[in-house]
JSON list of C-alpha atoms in Angstrom, two decimals:
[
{"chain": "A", "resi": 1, "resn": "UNK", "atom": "CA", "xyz": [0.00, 0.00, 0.00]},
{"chain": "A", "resi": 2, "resn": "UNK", "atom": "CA", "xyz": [1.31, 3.13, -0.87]},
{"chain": "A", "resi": 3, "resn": "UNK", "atom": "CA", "xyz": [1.63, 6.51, 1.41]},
{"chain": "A", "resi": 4, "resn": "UNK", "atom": "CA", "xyz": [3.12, 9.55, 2.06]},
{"chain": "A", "resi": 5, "resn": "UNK", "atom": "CA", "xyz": [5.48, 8.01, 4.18]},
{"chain": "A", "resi": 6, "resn": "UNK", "atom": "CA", "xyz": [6.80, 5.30, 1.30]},
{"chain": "A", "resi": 7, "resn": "UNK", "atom": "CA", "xyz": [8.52, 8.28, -0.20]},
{"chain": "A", "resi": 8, "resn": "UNK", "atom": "CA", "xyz": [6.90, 5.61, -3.01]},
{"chain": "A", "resi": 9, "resn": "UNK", "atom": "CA", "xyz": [7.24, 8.48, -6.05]},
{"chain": "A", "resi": 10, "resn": "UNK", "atom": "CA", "xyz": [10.71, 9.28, -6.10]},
{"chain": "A", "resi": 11, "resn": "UNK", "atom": "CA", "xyz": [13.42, 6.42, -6.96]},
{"chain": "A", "resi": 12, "resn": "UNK", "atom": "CA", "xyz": [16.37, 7.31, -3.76]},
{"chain": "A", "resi": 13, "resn": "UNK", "atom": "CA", "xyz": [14.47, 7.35, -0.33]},
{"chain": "A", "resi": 14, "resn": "UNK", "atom": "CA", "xyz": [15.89, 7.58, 3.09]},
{"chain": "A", "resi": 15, "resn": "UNK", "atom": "CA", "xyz": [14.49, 7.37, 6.91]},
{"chain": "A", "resi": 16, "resn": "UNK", "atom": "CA", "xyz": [16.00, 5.97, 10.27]},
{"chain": "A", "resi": 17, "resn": "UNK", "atom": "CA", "xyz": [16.20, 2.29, 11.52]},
{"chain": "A", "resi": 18, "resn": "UNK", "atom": "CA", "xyz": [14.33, -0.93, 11.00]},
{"chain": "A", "resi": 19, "resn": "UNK", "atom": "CA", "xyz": [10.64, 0.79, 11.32]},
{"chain": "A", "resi": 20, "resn": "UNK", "atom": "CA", "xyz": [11.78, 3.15, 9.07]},
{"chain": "A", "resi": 21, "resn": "UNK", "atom": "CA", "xyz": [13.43, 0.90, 6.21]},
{"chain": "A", "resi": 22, "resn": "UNK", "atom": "CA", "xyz": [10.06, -1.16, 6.60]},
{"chain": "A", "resi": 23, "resn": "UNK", "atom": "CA", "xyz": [8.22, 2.33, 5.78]},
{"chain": "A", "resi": 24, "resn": "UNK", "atom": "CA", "xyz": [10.22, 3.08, 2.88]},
{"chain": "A", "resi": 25, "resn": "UNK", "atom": "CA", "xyz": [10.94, -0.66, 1.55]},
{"chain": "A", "resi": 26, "resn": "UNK", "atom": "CA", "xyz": [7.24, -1.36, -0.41]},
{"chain": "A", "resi": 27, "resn": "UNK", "atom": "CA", "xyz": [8.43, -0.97, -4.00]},
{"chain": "A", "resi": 28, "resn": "UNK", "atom": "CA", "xyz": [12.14, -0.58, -3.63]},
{"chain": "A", "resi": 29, "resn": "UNK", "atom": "CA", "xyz": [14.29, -2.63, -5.33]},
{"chain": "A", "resi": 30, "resn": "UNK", "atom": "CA", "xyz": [17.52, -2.15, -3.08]},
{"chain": "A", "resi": 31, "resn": "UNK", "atom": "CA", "xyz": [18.01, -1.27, 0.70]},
{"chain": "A", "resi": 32, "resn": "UNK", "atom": "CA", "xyz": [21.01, 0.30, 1.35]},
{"chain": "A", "resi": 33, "resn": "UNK", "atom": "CA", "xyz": [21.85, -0.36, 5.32]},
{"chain": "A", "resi": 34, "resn": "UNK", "atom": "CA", "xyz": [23.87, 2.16, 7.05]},
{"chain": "A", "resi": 35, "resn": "UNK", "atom": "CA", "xyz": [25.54, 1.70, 10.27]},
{"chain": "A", "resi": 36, "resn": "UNK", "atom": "CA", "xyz": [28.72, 3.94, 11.10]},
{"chain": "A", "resi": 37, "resn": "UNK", "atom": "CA", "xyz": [29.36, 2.27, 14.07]},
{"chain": "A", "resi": 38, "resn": "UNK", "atom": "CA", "xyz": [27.62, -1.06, 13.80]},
{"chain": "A", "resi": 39, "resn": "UNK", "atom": "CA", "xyz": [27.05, -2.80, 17.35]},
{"chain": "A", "resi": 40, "resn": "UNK", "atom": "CA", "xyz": [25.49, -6.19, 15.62]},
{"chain": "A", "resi": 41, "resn": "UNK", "atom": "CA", "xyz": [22.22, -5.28, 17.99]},
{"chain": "A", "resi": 42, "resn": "UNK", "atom": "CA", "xyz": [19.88, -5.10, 14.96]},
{"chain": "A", "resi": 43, "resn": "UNK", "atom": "CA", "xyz": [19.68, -7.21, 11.90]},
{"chain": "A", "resi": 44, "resn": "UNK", "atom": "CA", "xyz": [19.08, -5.66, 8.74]},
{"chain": "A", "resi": 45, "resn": "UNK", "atom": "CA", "xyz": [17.81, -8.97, 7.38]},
{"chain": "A", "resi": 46, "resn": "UNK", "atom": "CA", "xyz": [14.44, -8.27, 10.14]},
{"chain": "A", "resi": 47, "resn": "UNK", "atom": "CA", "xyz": [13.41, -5.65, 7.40]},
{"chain": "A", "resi": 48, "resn": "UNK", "atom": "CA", "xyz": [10.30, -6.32, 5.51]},
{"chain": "A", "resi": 49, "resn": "UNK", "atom": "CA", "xyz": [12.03, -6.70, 1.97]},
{"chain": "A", "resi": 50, "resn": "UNK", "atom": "CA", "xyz": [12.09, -9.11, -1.08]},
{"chain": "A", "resi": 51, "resn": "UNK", "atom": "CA", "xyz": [14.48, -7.58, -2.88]},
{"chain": "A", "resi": 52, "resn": "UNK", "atom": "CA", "xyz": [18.33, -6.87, -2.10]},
{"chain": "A", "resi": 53, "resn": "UNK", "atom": "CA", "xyz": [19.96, -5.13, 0.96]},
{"chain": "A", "resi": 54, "resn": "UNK", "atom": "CA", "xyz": [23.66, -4.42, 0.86]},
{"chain": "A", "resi": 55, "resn": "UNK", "atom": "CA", "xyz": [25.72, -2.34, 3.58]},
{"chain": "A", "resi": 56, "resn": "UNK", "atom": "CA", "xyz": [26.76, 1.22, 2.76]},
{"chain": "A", "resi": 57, "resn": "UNK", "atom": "CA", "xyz": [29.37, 3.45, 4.12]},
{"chain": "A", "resi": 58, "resn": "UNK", "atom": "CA", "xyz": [31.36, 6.84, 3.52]},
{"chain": "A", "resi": 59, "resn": "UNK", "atom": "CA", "xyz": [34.47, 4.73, 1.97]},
{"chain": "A", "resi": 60, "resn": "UNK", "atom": "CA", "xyz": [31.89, 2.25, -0.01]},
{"chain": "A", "resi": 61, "resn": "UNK", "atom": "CA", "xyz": [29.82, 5.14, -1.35]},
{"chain": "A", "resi": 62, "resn": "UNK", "atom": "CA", "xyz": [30.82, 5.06, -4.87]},
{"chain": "A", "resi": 63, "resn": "UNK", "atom": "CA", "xyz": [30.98, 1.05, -4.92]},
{"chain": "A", "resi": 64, "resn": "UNK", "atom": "CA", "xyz": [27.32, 0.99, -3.71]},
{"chain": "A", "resi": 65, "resn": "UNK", "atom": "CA", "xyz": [26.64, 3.28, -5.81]},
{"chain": "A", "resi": 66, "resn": "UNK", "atom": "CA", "xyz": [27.94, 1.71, -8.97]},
{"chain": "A", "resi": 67, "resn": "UNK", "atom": "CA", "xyz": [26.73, -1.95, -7.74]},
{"chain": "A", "resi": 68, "resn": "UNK", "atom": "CA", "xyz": [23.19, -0.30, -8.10]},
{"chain": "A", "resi": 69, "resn": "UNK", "atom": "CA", "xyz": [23.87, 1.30, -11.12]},
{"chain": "A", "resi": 70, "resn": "UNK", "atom": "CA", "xyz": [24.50, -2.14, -12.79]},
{"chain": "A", "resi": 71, "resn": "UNK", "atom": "CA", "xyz": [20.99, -3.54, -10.72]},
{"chain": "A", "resi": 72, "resn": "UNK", "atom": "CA", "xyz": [19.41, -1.03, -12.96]},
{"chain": "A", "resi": 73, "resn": "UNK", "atom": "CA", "xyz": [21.19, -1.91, -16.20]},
{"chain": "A", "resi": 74, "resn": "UNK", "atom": "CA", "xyz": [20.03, -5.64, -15.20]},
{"chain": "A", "resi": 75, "resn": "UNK", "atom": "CA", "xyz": [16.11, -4.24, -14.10]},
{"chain": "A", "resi": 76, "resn": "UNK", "atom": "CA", "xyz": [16.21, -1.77, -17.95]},
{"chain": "A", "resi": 77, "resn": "UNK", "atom": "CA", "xyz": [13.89, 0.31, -15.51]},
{"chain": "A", "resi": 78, "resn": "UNK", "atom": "CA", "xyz": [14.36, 2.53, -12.96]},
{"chain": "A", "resi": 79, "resn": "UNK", "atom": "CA", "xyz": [16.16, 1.02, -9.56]},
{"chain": "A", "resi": 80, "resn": "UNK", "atom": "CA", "xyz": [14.09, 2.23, -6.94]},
{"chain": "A", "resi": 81, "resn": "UNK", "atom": "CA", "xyz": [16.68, 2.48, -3.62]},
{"chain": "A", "resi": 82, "resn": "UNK", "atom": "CA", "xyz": [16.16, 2.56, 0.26]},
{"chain": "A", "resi": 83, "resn": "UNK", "atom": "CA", "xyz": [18.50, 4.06, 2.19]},
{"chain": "A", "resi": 84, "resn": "UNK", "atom": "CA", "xyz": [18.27, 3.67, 5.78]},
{"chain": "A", "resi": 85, "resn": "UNK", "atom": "CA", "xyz": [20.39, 5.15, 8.32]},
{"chain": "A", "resi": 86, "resn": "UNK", "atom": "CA", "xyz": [20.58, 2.64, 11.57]},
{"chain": "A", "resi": 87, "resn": "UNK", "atom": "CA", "xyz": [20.75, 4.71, 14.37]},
{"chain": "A", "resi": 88, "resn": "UNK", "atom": "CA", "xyz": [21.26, 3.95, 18.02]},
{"chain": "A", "resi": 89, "resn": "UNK", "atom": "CA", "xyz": [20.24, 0.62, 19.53]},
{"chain": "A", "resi": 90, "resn": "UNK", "atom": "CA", "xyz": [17.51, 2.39, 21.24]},
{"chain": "A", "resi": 91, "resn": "UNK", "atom": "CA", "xyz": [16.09, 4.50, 18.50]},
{"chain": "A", "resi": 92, "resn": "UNK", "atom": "CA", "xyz": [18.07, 7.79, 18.92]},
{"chain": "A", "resi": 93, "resn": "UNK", "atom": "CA", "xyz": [19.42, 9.88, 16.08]},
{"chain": "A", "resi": 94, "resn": "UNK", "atom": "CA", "xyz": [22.86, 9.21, 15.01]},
{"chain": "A", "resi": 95, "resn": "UNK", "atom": "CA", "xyz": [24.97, 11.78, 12.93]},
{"chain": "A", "resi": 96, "resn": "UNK", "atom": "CA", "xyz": [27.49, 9.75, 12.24]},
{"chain": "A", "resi": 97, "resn": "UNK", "atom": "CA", "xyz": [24.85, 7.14, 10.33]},
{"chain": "A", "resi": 98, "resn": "UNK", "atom": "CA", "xyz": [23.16, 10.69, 8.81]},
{"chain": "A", "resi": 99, "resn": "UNK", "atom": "CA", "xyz": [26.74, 11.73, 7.26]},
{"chain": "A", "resi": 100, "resn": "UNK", "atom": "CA", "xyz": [27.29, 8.10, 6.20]},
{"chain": "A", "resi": 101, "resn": "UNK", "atom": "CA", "xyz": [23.44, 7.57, 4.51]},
{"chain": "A", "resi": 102, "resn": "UNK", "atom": "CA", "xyz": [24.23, 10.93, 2.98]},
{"chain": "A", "resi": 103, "resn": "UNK", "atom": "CA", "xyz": [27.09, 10.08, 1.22]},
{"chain": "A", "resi": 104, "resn": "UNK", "atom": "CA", "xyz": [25.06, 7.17, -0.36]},
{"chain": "A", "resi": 105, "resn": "UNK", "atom": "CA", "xyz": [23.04, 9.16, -2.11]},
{"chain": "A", "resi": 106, "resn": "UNK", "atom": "CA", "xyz": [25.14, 11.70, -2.85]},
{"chain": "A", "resi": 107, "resn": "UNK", "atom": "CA", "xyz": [26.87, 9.03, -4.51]},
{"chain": "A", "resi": 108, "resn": "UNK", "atom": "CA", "xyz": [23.86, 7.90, -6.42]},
{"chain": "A", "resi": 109, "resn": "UNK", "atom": "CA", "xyz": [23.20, 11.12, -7.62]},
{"chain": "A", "resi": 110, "resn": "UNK", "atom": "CA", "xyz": [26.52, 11.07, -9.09]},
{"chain": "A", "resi": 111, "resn": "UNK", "atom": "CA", "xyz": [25.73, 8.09, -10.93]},
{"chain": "A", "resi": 112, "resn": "UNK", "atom": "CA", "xyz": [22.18, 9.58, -12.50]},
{"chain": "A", "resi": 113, "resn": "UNK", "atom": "CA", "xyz": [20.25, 7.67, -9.62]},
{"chain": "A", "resi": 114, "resn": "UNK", "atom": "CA", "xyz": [19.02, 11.68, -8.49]},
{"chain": "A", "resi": 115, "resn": "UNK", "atom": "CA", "xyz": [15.33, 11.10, -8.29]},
{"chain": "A", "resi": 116, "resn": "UNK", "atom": "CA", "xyz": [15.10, 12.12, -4.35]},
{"chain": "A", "resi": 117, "resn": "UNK", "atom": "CA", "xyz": [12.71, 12.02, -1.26]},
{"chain": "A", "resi": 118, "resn": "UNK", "atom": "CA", "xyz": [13.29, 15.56, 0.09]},
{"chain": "A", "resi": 119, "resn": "UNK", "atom": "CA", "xyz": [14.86, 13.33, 3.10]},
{"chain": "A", "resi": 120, "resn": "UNK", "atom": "CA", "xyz": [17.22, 11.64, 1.13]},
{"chain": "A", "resi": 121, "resn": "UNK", "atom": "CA", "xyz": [18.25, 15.04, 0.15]},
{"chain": "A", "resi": 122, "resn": "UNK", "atom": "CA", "xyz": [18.17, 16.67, 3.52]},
{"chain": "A", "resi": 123, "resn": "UNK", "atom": "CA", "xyz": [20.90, 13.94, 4.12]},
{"chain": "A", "resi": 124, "resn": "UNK", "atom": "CA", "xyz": [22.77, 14.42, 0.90]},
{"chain": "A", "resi": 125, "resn": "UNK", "atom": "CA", "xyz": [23.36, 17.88, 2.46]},
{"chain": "A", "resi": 126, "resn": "UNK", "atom": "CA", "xyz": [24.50, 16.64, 5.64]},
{"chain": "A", "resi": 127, "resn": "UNK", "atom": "CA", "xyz": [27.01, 14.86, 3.59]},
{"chain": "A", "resi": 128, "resn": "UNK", "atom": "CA", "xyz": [27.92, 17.66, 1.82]},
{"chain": "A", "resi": 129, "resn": "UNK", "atom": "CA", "xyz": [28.09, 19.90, 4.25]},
{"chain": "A", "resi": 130, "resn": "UNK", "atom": "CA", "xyz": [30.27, 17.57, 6.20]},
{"chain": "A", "resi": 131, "resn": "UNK", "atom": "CA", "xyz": [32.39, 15.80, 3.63]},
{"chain": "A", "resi": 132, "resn": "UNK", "atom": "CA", "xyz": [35.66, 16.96, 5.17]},
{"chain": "A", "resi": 133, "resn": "UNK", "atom": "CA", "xyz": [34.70, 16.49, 8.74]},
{"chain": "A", "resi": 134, "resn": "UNK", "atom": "CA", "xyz": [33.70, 12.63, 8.34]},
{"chain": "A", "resi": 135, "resn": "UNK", "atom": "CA", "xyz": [36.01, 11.20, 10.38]},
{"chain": "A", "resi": 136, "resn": "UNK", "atom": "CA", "xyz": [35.93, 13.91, 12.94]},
{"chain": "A", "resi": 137, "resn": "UNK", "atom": "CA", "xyz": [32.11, 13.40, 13.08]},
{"chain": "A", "resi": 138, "resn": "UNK", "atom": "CA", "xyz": [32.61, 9.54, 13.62]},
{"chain": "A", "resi": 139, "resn": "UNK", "atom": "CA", "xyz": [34.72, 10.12, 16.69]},
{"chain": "A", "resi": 140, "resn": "UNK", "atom": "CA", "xyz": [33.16, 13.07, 18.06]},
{"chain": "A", "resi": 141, "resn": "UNK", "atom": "CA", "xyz": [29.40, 12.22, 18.00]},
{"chain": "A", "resi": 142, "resn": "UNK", "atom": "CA", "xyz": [27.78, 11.07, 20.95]},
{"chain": "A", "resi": 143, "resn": "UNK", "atom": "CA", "xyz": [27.87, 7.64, 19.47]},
{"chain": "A", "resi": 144, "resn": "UNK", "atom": "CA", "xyz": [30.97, 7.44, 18.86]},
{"chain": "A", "resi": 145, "resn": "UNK", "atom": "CA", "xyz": [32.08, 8.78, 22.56]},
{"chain": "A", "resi": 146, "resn": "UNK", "atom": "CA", "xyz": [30.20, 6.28, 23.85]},
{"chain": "A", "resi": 147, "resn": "UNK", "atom": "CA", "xyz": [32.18, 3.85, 21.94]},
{"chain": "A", "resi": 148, "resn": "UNK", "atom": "CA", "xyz": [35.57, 5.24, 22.97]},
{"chain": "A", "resi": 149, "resn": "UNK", "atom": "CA", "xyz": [34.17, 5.16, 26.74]},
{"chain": "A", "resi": 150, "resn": "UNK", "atom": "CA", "xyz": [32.93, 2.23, 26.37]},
{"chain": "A", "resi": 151, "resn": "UNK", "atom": "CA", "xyz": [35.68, -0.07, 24.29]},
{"chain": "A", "resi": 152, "resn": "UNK", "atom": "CA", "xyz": [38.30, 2.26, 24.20]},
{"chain": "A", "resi": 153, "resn": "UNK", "atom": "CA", "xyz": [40.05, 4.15, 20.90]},
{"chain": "A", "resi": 154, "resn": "UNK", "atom": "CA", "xyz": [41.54, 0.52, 19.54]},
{"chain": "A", "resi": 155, "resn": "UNK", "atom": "CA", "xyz": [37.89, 0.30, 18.83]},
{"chain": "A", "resi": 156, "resn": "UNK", "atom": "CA", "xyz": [36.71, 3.79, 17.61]},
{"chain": "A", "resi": 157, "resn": "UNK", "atom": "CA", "xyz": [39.96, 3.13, 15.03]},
{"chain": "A", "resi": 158, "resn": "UNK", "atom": "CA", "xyz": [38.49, -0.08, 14.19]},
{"chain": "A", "resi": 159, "resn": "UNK", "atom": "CA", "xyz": [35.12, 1.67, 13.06]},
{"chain": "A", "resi": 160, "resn": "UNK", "atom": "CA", "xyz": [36.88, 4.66, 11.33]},
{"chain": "A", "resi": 161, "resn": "UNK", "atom": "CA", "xyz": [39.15, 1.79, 9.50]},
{"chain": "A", "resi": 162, "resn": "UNK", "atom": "CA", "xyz": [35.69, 0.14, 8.56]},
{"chain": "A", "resi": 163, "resn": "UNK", "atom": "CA", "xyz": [33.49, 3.67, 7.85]},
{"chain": "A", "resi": 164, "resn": "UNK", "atom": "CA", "xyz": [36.83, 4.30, 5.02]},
{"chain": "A", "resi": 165, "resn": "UNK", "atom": "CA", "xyz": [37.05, 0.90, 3.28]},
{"chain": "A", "resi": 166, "resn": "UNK", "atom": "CA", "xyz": [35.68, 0.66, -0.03]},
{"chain": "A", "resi": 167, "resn": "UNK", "atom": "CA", "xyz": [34.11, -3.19, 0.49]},
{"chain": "A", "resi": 168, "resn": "UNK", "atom": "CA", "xyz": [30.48, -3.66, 1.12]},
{"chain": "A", "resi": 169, "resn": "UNK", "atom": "CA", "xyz": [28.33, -6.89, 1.80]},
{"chain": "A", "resi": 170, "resn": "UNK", "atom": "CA", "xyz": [25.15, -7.88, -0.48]},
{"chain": "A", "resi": 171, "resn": "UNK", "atom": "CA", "xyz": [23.24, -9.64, 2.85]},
{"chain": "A", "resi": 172, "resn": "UNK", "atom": "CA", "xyz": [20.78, -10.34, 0.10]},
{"chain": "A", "resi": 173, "resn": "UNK", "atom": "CA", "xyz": [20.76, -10.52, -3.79]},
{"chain": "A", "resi": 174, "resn": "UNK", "atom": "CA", "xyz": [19.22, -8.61, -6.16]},
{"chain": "A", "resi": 175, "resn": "UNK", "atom": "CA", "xyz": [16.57, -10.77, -8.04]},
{"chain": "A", "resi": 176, "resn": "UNK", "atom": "CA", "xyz": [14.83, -9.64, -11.29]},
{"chain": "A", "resi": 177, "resn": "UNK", "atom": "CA", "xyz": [10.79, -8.98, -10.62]}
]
């Protein structure tokens, strides 16, 4: 069923978190899951979705990017994406995970995908408006203090080691409708 809140009629979407991948899922093709500083306490593979969900980052923005350029080549349609942000364990708003989503679709804009929910593009501009600070934001946000108090910095390098790299996992494929 289609609503407001599917973002259904444009082709990049983004909101926060399991509820909010489930909102914007119906009719996407691809979710993109975004988790700066993943903490393995939710499962992207609990979202309501058929079709493919990869893992996006900062450093794996352009590889995402392309890998769902090709989906599209492979669909001859238009790829309709989902990008979700994680966000805390226990629902909060994470900037690190904003920045992050946001360079996903700034990415996918850059490879024609620029059909946008006004929140994809609200996070776009986070990205943008960030895009030197990236690392900074990792390791300053509340999140990521947490971490350091938490684990300690061989851990808050681990995640800005992982937020850089270039790899990405398909947890699920991409199958033709």
């Amino acid at each position: 069923m289609s609503s407001a809140a599917n973002q259904s009629r444009y082709q990049v979407r983004f909101d926060w978190g399991v509820a909010g991948a489930n909102a914007i899922a119906p009719g996407a093709h691809i979710v993109v899951w975004v988790d700066a500083l993943p903490d393995d306490s939710t499962d992207p593979l609990a979202i309501a979705h058929e079709g493919a969900i990869v893992t996006g980052s900062t450093g794996s923005r352009a590889a995402v990017a392309q890998w769902i350029l090709d989906r599209q080549v492979e669909l001859g349609d238009r790829a309709y994406v989902a990008v979700v942000a994680a966000g805390t364990p226990n629902g909060r708003f994470s900037v690190e995970d904003l920045v992050a989503a946001g360079a996903v679709i700034d990415a996918l804009a850059d490879v024609g995908l620029d059909y946008t929910s006004p929140e994809a593009a609200a996070a776009a501009g986070a990205f943008a408006g960030l895009r030197n600070a990236g690392s900074h934001v990792l390791t300053a946000s509340v999140s990521g203090q947490e971490l350091l108090e938490s684990s300690g910095p061989a851990a808050v390098d681990a995640a800005r080691a992982a937020a850089a790299t270039a790899e990405f996992a398909v947890l699920r494929e991409f199958s033709r409708p």
